[in-house]
Short mmCIF file of C-alpha atoms in Angstrom, two decimals:
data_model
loop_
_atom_site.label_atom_id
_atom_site.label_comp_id
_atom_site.label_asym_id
_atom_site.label_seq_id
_atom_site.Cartn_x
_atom_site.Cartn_y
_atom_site.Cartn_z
CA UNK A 150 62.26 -49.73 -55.79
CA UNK A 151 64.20 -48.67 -53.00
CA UNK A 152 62.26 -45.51 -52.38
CA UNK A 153 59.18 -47.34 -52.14
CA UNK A 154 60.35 -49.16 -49.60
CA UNK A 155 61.49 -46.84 -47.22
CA UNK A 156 57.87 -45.24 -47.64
CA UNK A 157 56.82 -48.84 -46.14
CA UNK A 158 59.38 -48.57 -43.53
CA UNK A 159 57.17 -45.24 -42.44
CA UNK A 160 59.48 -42.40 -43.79
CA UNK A 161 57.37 -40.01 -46.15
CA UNK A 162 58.72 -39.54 -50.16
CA UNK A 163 60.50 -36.58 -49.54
CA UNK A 164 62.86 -38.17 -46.28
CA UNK A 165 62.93 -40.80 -48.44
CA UNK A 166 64.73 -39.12 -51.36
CA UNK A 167 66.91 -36.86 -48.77
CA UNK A 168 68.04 -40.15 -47.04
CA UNK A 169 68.90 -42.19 -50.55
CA UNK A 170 70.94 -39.04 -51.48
CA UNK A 171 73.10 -38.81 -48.63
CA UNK A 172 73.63 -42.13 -49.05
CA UNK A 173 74.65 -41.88 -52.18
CA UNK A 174 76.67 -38.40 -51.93
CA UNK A 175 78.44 -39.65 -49.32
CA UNK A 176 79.46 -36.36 -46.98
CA UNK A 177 77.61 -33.44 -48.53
CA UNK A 178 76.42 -29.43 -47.79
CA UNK A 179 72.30 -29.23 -47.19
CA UNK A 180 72.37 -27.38 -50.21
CA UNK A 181 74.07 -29.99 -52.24
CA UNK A 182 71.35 -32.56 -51.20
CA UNK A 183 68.75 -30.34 -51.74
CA UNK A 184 69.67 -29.50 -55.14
CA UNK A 185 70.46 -33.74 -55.41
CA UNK A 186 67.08 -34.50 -54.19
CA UNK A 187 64.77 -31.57 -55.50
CA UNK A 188 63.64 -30.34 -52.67
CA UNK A 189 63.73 -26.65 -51.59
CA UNK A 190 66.32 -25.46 -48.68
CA UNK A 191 63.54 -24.76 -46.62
CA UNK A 192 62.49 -28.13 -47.02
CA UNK A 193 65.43 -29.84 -47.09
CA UNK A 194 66.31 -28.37 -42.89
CA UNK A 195 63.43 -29.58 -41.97
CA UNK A 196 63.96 -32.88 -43.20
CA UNK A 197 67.03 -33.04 -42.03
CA UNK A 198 66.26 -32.33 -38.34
CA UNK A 199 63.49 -34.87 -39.01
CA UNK A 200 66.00 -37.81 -39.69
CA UNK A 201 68.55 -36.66 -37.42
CA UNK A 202 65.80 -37.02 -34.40
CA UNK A 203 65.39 -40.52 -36.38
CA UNK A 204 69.13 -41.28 -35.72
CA UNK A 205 69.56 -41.67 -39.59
CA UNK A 206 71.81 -39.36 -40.21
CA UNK A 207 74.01 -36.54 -38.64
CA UNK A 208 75.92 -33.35 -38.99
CA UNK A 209 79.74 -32.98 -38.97
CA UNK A 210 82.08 -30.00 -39.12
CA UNK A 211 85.07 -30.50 -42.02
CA UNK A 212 88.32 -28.60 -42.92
CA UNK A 213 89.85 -25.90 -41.52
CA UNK A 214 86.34 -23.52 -42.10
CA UNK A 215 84.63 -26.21 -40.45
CA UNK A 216 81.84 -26.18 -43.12
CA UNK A 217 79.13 -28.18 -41.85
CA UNK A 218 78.65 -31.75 -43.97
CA UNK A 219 75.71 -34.00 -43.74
CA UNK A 220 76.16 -37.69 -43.30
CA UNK A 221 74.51 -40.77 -43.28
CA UNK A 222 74.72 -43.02 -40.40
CA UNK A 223 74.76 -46.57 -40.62
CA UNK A 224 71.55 -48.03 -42.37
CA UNK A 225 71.09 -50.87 -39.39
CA UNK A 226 69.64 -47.98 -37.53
CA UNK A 227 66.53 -48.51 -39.38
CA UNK A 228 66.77 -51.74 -38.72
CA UNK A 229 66.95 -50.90 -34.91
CA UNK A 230 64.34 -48.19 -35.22
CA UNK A 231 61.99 -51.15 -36.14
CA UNK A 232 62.88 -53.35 -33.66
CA UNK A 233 62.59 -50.86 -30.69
CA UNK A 234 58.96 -49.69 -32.05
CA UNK A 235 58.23 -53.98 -31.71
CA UNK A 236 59.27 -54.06 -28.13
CA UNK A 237 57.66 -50.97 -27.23
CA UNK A 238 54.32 -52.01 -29.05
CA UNK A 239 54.75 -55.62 -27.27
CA UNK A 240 54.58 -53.90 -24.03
CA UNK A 241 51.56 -52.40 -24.85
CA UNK A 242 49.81 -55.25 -25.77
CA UNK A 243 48.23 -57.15 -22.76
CA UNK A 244 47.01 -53.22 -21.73
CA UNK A 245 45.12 -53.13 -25.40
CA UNK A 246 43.80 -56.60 -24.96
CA UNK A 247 42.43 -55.91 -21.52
CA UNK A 248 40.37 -52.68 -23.03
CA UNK A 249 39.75 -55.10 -25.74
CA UNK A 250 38.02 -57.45 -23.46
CA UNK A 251 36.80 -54.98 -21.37
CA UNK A 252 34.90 -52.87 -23.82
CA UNK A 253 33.36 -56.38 -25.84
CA UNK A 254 33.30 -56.90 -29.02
CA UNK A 255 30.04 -55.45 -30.69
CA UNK A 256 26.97 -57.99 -32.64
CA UNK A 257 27.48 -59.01 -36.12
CA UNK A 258 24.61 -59.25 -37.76
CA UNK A 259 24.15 -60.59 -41.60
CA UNK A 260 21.17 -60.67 -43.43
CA UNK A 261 20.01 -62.73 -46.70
CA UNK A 262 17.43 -62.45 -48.97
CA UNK A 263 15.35 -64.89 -50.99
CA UNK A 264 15.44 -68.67 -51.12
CA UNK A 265 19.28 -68.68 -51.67
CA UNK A 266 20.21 -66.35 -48.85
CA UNK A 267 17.63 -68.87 -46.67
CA UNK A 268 19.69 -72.12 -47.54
CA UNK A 269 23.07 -70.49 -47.01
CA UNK A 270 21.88 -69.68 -43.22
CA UNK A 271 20.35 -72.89 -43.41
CA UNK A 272 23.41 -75.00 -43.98
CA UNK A 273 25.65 -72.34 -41.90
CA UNK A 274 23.69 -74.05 -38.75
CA UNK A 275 25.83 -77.22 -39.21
CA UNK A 276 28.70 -75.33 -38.35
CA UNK A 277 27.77 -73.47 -35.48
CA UNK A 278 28.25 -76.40 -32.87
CA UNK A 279 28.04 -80.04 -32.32
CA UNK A 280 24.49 -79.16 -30.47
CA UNK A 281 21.81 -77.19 -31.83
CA UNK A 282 18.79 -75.80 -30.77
CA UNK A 283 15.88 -74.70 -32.53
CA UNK A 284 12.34 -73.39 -32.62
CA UNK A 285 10.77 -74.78 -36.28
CA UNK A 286 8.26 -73.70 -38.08
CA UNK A 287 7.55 -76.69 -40.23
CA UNK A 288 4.93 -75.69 -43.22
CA UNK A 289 6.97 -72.68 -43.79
CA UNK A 290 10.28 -75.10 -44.15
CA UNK A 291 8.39 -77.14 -46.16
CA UNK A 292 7.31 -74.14 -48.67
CA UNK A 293 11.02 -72.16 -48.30
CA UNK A 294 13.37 -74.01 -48.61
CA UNK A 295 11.18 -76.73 -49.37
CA UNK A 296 11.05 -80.70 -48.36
CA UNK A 297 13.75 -81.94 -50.90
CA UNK A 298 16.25 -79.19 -49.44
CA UNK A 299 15.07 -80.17 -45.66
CA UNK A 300 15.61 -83.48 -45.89
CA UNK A 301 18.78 -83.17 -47.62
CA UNK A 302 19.52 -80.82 -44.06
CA UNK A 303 18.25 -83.22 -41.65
CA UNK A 304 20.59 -85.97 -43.25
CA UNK A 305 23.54 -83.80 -42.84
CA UNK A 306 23.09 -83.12 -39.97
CA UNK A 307 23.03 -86.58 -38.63
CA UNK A 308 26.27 -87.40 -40.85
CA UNK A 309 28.01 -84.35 -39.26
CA UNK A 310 27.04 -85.43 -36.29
CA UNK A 311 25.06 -82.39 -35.25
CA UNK A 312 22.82 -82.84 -32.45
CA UNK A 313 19.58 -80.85 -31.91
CA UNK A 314 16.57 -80.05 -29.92
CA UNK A 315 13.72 -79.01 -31.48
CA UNK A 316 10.21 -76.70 -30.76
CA UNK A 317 7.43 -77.21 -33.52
CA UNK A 318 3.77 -76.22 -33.34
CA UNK A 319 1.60 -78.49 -33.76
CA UNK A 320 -0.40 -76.18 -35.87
CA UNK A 321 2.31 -75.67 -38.25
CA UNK A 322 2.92 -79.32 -38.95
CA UNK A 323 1.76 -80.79 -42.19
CA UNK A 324 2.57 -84.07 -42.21
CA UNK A 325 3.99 -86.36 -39.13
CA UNK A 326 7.63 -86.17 -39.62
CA UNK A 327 10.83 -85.95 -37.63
CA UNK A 328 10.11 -86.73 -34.47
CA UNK A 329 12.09 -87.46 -31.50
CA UNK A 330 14.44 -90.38 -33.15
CA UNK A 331 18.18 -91.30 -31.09
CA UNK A 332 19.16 -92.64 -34.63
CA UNK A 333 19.15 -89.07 -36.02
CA UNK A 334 20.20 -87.36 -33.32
CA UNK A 335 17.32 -85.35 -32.49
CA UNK A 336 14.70 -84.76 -29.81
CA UNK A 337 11.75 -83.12 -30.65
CA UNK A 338 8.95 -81.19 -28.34
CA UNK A 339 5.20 -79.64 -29.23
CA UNK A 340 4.85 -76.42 -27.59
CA UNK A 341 1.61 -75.93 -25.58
CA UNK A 342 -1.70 -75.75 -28.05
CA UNK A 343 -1.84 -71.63 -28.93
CA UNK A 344 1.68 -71.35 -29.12
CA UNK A 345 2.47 -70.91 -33.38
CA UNK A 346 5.73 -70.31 -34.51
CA UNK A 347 5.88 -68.00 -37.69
CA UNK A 348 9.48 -67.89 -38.37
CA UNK A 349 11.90 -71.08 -37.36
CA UNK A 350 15.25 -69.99 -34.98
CA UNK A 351 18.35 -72.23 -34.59
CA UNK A 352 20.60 -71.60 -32.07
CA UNK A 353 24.29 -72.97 -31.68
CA UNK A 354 27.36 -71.17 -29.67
CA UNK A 355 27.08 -67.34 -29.83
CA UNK A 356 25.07 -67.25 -33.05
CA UNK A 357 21.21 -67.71 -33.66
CA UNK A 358 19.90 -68.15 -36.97
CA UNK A 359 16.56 -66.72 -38.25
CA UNK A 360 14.40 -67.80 -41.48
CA UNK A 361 11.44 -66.43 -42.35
CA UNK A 362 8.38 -67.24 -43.79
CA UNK A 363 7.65 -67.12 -47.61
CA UNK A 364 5.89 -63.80 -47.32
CA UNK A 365 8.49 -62.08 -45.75
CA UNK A 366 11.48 -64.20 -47.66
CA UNK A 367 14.20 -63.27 -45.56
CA UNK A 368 17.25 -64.37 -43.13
CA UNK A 369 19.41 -63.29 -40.39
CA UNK A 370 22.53 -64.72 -38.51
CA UNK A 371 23.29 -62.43 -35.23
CA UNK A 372 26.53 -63.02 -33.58
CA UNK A 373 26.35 -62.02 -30.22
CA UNK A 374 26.52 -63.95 -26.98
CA UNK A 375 24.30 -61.69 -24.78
CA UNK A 376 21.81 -62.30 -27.12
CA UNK A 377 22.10 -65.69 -27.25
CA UNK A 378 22.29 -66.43 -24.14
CA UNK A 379 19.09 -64.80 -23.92
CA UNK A 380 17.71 -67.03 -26.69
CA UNK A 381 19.18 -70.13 -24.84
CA UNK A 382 16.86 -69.16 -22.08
CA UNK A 383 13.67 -68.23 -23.23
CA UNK A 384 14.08 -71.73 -25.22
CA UNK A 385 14.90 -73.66 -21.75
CA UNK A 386 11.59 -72.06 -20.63
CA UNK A 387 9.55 -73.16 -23.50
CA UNK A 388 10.95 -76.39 -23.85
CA UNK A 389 10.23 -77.33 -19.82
CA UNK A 390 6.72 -76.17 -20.90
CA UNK A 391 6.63 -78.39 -24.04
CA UNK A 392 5.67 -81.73 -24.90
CA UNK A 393 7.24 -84.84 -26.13
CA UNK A 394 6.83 -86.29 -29.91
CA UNK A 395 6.66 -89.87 -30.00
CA UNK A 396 10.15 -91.81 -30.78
CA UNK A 397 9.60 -93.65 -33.67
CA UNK A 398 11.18 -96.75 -31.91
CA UNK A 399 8.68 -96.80 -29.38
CA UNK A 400 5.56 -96.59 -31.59
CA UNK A 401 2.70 -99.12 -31.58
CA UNK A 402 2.91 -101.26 -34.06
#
């Protein structure tokens, strides 16, 4: 519907109406359009000055009383209208983007709950980067999401082509498993003896991924890149101070 449209095009239902009737009357008295258009006289001035300001229409003096006639002026003005407000908004642009930048752009943080919520952060790791990190807490994988879903992960990972360093406590392990191993893709520290990890943290671009324990049954994603940068560090640190697993490659036979 016409009307409707020119509400898009930012002129409220009553212009609206005024405008179509012009149109359609042709050369018309304020009163005649008001009448046309069912809006009160009062009303119908103000709207008028509104459009005229708009360039959409204009007044005219007819006849030898020169009676004062209401026109419409030539509908590519909107047209115009639109186009001016794109090249003044365009010039305003690189001034909004450099607040934009200058201000930031403030953490997103998600959180999950329960084993499903756990495997959907899980999984979301593959996409954060071509190079992970992470600090693993490996009985509490084991439990949530459990060893059929982890090493369903860990062979994803190495088909996506997903590389990653990884922390582990030695307390928390439970069986000897994933080591350091070139084949898939991974390189694999103990932290120093004391040092037990309750919750496991990935890390990859400007995101770092939490999971909880079972007790707690939780996890978070943060988006931010001061805090992961800050992450990235503190895992630099511990993984200087950390020990290598054995490659399985190299092992004694």
């Amino acid at each position: 519907m016409m009307l409707n449209r020119l509400v898009e095009l930012g002129l409220d239902v009553k212009e609206a109406r005024f405008y179509l009737t012009v149109l359609e009357l042709g050369e018309a008295t304020v009163r005649q359009i008001a009448e046309a258009a069912g809006v009160s006289r009062t009303n119908a001035y103000d709207i008028l000055d509104r459009l005229a300001r708009r360039g959409l229409v204009s007044q005219l003096e007819v006849g030898p009383t020169h009676r004062t006639m209401v026109v419409a002026t030539d509908p590519q003005r909107l047209v115009d209208e639109w186009e001016e407000r794109g090249r003044r908004l365009e010039s305003i642009v690189p001034q909004l983007r450099a607040m934009h930048h200058k201000t930031g752009v403030r953490p997103r943080v998600r959180y999950y709950e329960g084993v499903e919520g756990i495997q959907t952060v899980l999984y979301g790791t593959l996409h954060l980067s071509s190079s992970l990190l992470g600090i693993l807490s490996m009985r509490d994988l084991l439990t949530v999401p459990g060893k059929t879903v982890m090493d369903h992960y860990v062979s994803r990972r190495a088909e996506t082509g997903v590389r990653l360093r990884v922390i582990r406590s030695r307390e928390k392990e439970t069986e000897d498993m994933w080591p350091t191993d070139p084949r898939a893709l991974r390189e694999a520290r103990y932290a120093p003896t004391g040092r037990v990890f309750t919750m496991t943290m990935f890390l990859g671009g400007d995101t770092v991924a939490l999971i909880s324990s079972r007790r707690e049954n939780f996890a978070l994603t943060i988006e931010s890149p001061e805090y992961a940068e800050l992450q990235r560090n503190m895992f630099e640190i511990l993984w200087e101070a950390s020990l290598p697993t054995i490659d399985p490659v190299s092992r004694p036979r």
